mmCIF file of C-alpha atoms and ligand atoms in Angstrom:
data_model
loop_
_atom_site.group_PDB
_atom_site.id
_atom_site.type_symbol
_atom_site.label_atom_id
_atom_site.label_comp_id
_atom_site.label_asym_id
_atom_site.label_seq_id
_atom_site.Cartn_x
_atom_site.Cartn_y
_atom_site.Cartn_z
ATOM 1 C CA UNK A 1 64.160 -13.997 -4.254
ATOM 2 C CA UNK A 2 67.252 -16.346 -4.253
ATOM 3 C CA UNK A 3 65.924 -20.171 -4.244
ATOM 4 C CA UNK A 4 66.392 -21.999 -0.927
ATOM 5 C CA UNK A 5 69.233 -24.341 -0.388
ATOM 6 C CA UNK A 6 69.074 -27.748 -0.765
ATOM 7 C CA UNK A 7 68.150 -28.586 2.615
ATOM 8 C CA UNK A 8 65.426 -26.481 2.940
ATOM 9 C CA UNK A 9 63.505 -28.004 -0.440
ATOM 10 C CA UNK A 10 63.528 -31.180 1.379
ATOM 11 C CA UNK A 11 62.224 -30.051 4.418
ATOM 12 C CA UNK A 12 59.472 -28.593 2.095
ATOM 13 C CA UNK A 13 58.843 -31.606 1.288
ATOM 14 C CA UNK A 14 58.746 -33.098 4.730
ATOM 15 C CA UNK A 15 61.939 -35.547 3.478
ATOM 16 C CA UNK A 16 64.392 -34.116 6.062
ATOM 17 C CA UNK A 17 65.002 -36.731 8.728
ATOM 18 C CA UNK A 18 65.800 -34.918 12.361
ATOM 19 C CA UNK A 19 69.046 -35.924 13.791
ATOM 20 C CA UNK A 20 69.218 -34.741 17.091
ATOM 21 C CA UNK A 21 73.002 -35.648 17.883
ATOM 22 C CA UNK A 22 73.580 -34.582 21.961
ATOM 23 C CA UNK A 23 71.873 -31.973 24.196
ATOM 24 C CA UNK A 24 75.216 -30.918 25.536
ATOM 25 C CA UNK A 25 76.271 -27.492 23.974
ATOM 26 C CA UNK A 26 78.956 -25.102 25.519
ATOM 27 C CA UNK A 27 77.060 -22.262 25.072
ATOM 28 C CA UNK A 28 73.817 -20.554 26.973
ATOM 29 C CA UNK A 29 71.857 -19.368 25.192
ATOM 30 C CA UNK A 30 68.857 -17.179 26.857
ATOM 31 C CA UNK A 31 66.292 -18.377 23.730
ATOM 32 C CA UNK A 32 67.974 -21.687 23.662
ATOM 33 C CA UNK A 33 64.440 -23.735 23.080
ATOM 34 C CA UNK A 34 65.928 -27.483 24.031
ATOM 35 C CA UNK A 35 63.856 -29.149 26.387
ATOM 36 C CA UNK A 36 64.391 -30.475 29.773
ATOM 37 C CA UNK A 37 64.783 -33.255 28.850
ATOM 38 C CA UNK A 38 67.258 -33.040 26.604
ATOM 39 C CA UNK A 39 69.151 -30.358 27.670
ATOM 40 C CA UNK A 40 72.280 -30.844 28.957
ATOM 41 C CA UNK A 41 72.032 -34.573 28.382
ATOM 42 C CA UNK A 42 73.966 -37.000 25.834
ATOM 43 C CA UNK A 43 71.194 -38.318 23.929
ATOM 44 C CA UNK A 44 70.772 -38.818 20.374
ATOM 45 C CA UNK A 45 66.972 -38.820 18.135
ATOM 46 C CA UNK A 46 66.350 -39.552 15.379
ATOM 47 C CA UNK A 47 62.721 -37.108 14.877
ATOM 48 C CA UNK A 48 61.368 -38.599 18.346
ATOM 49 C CA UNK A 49 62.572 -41.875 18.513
ATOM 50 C CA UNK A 50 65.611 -42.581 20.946
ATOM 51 C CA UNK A 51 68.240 -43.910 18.952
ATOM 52 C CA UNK A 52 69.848 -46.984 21.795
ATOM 53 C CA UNK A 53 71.845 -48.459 18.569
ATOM 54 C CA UNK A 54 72.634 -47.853 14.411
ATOM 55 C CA UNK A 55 69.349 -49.234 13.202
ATOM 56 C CA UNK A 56 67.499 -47.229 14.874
ATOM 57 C CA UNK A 57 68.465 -44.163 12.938
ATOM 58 C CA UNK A 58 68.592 -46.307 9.661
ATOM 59 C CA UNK A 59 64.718 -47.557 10.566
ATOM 60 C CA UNK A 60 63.369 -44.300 11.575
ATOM 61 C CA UNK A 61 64.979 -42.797 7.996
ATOM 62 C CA UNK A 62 63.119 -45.887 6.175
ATOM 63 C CA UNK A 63 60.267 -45.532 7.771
ATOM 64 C CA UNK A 64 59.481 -41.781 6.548
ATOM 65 C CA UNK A 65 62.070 -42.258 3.182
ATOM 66 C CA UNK A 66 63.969 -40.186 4.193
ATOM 67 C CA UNK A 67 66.018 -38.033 1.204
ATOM 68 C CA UNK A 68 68.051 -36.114 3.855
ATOM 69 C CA UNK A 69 69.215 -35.608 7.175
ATOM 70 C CA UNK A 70 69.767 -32.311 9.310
ATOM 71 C CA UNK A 71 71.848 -32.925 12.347
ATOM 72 C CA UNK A 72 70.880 -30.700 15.567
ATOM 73 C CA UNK A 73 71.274 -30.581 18.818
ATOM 74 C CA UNK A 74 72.937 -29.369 21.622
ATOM 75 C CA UNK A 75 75.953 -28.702 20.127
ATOM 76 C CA UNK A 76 77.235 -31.678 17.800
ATOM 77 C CA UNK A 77 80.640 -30.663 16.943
ATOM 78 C CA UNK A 78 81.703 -31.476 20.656
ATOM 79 C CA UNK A 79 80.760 -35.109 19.962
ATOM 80 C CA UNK A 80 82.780 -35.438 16.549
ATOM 81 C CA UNK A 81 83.307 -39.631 16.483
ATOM 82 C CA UNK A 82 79.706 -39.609 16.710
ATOM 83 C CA UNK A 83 78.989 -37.203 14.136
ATOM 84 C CA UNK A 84 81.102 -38.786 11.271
ATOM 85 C CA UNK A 85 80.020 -42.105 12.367
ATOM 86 C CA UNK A 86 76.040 -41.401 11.759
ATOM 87 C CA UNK A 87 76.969 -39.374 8.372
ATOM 88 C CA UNK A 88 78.808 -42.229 7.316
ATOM 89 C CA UNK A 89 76.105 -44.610 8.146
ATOM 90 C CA UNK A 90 73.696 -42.122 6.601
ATOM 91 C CA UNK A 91 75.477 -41.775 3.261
ATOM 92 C CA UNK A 92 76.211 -45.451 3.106
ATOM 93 C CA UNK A 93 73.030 -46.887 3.698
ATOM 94 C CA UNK A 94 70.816 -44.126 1.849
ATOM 95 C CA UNK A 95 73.768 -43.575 -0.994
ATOM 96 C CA UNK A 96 75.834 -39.968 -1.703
ATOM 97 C CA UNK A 97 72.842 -38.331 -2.852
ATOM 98 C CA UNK A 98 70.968 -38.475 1.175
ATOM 99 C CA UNK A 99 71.715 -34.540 1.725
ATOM 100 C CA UNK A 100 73.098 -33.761 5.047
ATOM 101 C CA UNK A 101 73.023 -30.181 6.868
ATOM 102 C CA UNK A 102 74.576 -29.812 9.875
ATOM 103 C CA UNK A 103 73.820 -27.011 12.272
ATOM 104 C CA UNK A 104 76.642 -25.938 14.632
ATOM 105 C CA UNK A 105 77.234 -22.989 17.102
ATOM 106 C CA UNK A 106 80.998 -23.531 17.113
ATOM 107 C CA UNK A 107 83.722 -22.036 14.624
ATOM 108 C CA UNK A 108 84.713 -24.873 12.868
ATOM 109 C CA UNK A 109 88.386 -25.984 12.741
ATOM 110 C CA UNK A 110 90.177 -27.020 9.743
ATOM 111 C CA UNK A 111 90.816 -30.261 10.947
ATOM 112 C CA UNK A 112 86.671 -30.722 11.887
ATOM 113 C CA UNK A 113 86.096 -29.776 8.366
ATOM 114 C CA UNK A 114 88.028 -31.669 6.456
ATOM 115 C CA UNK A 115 86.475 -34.438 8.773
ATOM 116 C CA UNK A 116 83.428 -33.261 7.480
ATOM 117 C CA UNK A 117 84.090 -33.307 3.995
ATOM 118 C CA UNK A 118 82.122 -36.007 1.654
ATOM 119 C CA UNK A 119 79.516 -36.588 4.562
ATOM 120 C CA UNK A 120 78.166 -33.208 5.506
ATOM 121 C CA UNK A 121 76.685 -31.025 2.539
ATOM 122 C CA UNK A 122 75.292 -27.481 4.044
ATOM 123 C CA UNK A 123 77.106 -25.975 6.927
ATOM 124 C CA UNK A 124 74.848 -24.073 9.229
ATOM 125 C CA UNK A 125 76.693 -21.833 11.692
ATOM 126 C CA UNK A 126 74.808 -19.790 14.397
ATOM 127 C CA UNK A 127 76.665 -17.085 15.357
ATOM 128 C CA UNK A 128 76.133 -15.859 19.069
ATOM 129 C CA UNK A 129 73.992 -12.903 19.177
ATOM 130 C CA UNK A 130 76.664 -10.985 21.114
ATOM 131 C CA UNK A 131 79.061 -11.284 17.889
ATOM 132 C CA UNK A 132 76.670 -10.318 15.168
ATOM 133 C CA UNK A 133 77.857 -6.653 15.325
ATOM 134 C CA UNK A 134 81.257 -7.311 14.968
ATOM 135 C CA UNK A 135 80.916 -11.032 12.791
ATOM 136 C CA UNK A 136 83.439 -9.489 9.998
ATOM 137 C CA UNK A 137 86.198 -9.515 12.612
ATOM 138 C CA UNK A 138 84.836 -13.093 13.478
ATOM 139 C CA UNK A 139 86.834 -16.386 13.725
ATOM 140 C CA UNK A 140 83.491 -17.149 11.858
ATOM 141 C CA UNK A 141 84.552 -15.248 8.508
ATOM 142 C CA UNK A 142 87.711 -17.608 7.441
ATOM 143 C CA UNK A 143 85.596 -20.706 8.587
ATOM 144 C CA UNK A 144 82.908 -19.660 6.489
ATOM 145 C CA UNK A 145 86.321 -18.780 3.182
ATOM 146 C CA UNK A 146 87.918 -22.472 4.257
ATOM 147 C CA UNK A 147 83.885 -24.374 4.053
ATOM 148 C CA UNK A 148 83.666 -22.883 0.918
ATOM 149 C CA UNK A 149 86.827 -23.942 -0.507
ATOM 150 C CA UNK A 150 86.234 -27.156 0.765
ATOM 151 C CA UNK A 151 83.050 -27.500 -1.212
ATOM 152 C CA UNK A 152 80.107 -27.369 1.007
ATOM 153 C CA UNK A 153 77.365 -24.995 0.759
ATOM 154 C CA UNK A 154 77.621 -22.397 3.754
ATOM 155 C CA UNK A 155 74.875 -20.480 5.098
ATOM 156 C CA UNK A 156 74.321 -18.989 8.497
ATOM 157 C CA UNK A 157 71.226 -19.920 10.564
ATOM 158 C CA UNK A 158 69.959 -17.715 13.562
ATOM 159 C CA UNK A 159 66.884 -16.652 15.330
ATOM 160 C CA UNK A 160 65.230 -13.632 14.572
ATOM 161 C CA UNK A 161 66.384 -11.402 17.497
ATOM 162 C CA UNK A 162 67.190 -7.840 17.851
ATOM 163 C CA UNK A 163 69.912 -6.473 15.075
ATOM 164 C CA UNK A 164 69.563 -8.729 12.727
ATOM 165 C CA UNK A 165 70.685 -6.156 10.203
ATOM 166 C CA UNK A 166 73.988 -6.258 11.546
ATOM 167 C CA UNK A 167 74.510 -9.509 9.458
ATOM 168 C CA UNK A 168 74.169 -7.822 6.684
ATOM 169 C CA UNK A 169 77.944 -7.699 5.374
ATOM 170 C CA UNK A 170 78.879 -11.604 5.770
ATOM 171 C CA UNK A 171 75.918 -11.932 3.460
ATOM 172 C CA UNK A 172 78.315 -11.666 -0.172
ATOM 173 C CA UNK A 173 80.600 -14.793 1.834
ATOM 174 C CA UNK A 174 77.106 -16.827 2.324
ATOM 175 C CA UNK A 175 75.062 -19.482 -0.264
ATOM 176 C CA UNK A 176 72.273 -18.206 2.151
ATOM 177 C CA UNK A 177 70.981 -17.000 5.635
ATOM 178 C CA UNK A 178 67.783 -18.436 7.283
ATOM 179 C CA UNK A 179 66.171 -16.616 9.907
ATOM 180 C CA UNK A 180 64.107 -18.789 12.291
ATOM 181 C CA UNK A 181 61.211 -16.925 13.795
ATOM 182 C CA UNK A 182 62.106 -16.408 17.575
ATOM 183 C CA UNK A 183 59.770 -19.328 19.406
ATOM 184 C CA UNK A 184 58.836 -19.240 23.159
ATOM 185 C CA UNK A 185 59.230 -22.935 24.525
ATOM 186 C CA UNK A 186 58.706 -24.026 28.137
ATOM 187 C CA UNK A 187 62.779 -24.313 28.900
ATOM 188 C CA UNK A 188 63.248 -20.121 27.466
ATOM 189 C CA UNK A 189 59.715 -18.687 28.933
ATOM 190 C CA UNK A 190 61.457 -17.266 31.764
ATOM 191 C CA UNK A 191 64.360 -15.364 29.801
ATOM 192 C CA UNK A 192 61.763 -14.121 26.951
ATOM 193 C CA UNK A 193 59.082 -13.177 30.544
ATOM 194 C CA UNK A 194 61.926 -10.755 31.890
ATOM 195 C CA UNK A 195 63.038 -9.810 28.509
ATOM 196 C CA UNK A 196 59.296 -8.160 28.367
ATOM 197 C CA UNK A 197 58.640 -10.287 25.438
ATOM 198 C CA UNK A 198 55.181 -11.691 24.857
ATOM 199 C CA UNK A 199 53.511 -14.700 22.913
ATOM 200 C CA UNK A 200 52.142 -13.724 19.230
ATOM 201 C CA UNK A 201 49.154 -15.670 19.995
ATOM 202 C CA UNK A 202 47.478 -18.058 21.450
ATOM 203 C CA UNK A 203 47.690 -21.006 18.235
ATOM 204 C CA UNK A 204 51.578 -21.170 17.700
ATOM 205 C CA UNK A 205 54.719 -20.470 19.865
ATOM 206 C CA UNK A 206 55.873 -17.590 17.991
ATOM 207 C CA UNK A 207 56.976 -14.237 19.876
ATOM 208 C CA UNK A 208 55.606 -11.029 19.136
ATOM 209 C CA UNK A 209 57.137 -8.643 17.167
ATOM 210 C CA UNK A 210 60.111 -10.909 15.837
ATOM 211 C CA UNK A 211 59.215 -11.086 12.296
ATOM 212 C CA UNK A 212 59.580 -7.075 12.554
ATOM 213 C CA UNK A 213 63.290 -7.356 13.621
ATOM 214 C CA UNK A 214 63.876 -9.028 10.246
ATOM 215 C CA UNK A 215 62.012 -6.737 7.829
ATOM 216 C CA UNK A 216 65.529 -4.594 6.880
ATOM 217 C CA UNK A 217 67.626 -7.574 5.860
ATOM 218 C CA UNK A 218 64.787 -9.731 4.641
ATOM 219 C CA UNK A 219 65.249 -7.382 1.896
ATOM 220 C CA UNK A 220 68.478 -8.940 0.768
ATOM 221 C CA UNK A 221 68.362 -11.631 -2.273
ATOM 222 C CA UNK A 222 69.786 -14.794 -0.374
ATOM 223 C CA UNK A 223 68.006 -14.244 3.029
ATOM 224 C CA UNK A 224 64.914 -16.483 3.919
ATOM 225 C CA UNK A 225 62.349 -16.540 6.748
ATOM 226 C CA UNK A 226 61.181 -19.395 8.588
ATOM 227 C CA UNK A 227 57.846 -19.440 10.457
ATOM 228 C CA UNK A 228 57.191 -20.699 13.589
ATOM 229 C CA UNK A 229 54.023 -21.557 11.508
ATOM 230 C CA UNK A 230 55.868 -23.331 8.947
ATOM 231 C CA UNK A 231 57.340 -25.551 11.111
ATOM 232 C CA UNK A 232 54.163 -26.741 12.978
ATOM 233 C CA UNK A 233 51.718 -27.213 9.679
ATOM 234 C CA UNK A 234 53.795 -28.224 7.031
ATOM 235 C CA UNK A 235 57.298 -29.097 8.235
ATOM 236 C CA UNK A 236 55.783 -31.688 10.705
ATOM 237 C CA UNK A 237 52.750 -32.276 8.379
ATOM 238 C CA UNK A 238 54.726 -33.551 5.140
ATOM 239 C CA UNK A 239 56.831 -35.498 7.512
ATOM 240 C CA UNK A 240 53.458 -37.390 8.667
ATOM 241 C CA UNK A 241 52.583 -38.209 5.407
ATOM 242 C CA UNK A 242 55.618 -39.807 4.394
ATOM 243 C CA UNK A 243 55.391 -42.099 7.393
ATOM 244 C CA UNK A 244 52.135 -42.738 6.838
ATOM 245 C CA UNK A 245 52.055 -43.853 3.020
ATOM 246 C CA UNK A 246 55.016 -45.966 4.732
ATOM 247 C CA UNK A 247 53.242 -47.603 7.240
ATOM 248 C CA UNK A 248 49.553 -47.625 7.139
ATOM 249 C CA UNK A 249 47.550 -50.649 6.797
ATOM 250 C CA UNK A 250 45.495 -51.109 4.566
ATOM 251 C CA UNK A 251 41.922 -49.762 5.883
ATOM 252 C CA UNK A 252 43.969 -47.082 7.884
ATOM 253 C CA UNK A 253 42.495 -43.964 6.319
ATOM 254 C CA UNK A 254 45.530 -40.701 5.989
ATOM 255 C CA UNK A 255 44.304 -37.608 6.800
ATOM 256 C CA UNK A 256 45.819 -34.429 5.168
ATOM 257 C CA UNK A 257 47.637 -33.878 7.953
ATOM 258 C CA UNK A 258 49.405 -36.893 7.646
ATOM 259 C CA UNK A 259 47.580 -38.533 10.822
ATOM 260 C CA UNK A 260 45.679 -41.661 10.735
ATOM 261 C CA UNK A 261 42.276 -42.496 11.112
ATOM 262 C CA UNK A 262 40.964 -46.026 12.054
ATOM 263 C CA UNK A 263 37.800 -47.957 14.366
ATOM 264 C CA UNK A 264 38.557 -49.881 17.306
ATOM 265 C CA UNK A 265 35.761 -52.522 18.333
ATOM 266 C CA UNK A 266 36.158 -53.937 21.800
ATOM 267 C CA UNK A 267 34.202 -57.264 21.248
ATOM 268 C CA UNK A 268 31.922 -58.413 24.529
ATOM 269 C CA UNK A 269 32.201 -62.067 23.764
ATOM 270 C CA UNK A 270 30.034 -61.571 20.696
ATOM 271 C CA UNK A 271 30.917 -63.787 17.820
ATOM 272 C CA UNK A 272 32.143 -61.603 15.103
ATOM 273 C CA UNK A 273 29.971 -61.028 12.184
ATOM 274 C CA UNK A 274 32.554 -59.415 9.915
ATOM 275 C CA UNK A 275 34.804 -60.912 6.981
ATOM 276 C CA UNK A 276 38.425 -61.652 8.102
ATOM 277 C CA UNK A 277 39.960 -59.730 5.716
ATOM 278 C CA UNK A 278 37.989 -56.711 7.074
ATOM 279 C CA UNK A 279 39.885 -56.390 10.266
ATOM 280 C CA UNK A 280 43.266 -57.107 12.573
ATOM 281 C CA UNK A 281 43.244 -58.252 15.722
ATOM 282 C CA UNK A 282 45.222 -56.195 17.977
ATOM 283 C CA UNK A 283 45.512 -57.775 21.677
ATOM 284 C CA UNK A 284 41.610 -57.874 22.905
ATOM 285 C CA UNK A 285 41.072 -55.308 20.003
ATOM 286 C CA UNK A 286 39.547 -55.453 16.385
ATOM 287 C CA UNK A 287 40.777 -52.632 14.277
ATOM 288 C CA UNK A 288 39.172 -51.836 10.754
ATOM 289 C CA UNK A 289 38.227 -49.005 8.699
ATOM 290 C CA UNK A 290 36.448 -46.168 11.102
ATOM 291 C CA UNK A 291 33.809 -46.482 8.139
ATOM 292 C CA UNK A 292 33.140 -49.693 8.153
ATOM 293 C CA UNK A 293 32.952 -49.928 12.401
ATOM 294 C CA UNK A 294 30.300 -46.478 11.831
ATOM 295 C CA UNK A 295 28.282 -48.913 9.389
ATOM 296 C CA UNK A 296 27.632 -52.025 11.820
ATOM 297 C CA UNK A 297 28.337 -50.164 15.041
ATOM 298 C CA UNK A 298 24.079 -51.100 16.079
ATOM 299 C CA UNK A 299 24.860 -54.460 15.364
ATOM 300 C CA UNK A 300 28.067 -54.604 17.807
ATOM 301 C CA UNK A 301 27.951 -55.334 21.195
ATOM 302 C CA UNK A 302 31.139 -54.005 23.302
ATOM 303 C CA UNK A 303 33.047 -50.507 23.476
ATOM 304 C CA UNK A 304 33.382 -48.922 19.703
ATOM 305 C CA UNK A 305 35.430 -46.270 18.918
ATOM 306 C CA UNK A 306 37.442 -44.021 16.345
ATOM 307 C CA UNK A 307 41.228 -42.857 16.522
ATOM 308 C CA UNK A 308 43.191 -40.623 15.207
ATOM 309 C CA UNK A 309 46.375 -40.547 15.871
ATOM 310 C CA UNK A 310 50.452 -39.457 14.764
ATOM 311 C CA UNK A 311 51.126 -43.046 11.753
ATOM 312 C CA UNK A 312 53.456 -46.034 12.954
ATOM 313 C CA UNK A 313 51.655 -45.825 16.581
ATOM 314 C CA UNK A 314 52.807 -42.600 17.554
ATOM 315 C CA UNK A 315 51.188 -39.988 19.523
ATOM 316 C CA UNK A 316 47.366 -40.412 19.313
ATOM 317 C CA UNK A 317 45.154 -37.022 18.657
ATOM 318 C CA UNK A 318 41.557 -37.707 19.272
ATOM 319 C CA UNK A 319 39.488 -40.899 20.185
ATOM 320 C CA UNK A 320 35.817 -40.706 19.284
ATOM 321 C CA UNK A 321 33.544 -42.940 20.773
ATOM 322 C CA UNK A 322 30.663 -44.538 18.791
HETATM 323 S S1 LIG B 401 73.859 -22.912 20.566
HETATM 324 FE FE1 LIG B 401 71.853 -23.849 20.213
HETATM 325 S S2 LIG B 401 71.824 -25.595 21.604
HETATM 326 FE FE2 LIG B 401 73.471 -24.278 22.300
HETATM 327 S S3 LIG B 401 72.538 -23.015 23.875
HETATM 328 FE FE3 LIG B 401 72.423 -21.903 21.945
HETATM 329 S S4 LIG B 401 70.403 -22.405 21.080
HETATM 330 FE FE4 LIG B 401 70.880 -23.921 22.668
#
């Protein structure tokens, strides 16, 4: 098996910022998996955070040290100034060595790639499933000849549908081919319902029977598969941890899956019977290690509690009361 690309080894690693760049794309796709809100709308995120202005993109790659970027969307060749803008913010604030993929469903022009040249790394085109039987007679075919000759690293990217193996010949012009496992989101549902297609199971959002479609060209050297699973428990979970060793505090405790773990006393007007340096206050709050609020949580008047929760104050996953 050929060694993933660049991009890929980072997002191994959890080190591959998400740079969502506009939900506007010209095409339609029936499995397109975009939200609602985002489809169809000009907004940018970096991973979840709105990005209103530059540092927001530049904080949000600090915050998780961030050794790479893949830009997303929506379709992001369609909003170009922005594109080379955020690349060249990227590459100047992180240095030439932050590795940038960019995914695009467009042919790219000439012009757009020498545009593209010194700030994007990895070119990943996706193909519309209507052209994979025909791709060698594909405006996609001397794109993928002038990328390469311009020095980036060229790979196609799809979902796993239905004739995959079809693909097969533009694999020699290729660094690599992912395959995405096909995933069922609430925006697609409908199209996959009257397609006949079904959920896997009940934990993750893959569709049945789409890792079959890739067994024949799964077989070739430079192909790779990438599971819905993948993307859920280690993707998002190396991401997590890397935000967390970032931002934790010091009693925060990181869980292996990157969330954090911390006790929330509620005082009732009790004087506090703990050292300083043992807690934060935190509006009406004291926080301090879960642990520690377990220990004294008899001698405590007011509401007690443990949360877990995404690091840096994001989403929170379970609050146990004491
Ligand atoms: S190219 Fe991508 S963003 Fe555009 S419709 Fe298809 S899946 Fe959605």
């Amino acid at each position: 098996m050929q060694e993933l690309s660049e991009g890929c080894v980072l997002c191994h690693q959890g080190a591959k910022m998400v740079l969502f760049l506009t939900g506007r794309c010209p095409r339609s796709c029936w499995y397109c998996p975009i939200s609602g809100e985002r489809r169809g709308r000009d907004v940018a995120y970096a991973n979840d955070r709105r990005i209103e202005s530059d540092a927001d993109l530049i904080e949000e790659g600090r915050i998780m040290s961030a050794l790479g970027t893949g830009v997303t969307g929506g379709e992001p060749l369609i909003v170009m100034d922005l594109l080379v803008h955020y690349c060249s913010l990227l590459k100047s604030e992180f240095g030439e060595e932050h590795h940038i993929h960019l995914y695009t469903g467009k042919v790219p022009s000439p012009e757009e790639l020498q545009q593209l040249q010194g700030l994007v790394d990895e070119i990943r085109l996706h193909p519309p499933h209507e052209c994979w039987p025909e791709i060698m007679h594909s405006a996609y075919i001397p794109a993928i000849r002038a990328a390469k000759e311009l020095g980036f690293v060229v790979g196609i990217e799809v979902p796993s549908l239905p004739g995959l193996e079809d693909l097969i010949p533009v694999l020699p012009l290729l660094d690599f081919l992912n395959i995405n496992e096909l995933e069922w989101s609430e925006t697609n549902a409908q199209s996959m319902r009257s397609l006949g297609y079904d959920l896997e199971d009940s934990y993750h959002n893959a569709v049945g029977g789409a890792r079959a479609w890739a067994d024949a060209i799964l077989a070739f050297d430079r192909v790779h598969w990438c599971s819905s699973v993948f993307k859920d428990s280690v993707q998002l979970r190396e991401r997590l941890k890397r935000i967390a060793r970032n931002t934790a505090r010091d009693f925060d405790e990181i869980t292996e899956d990157g969330t954090v773990v911390y006790g929330v006393w509620e005082p009732s007007g009790q004087d506090i019977p703990l050292d300083q340096d043992l807690y934060e206050e935190v509006g009406d709050q004291l926080h301090m290690a879960w642990w520690l609020l377990a220990e004294h949580a008899e001698r405590l008047q007011g509401t007690k509690y443990v949360v877990e929760r995404y690091p840096n104050g994001g989403m929170v996953v379970e609050v146990t009361p004491l």
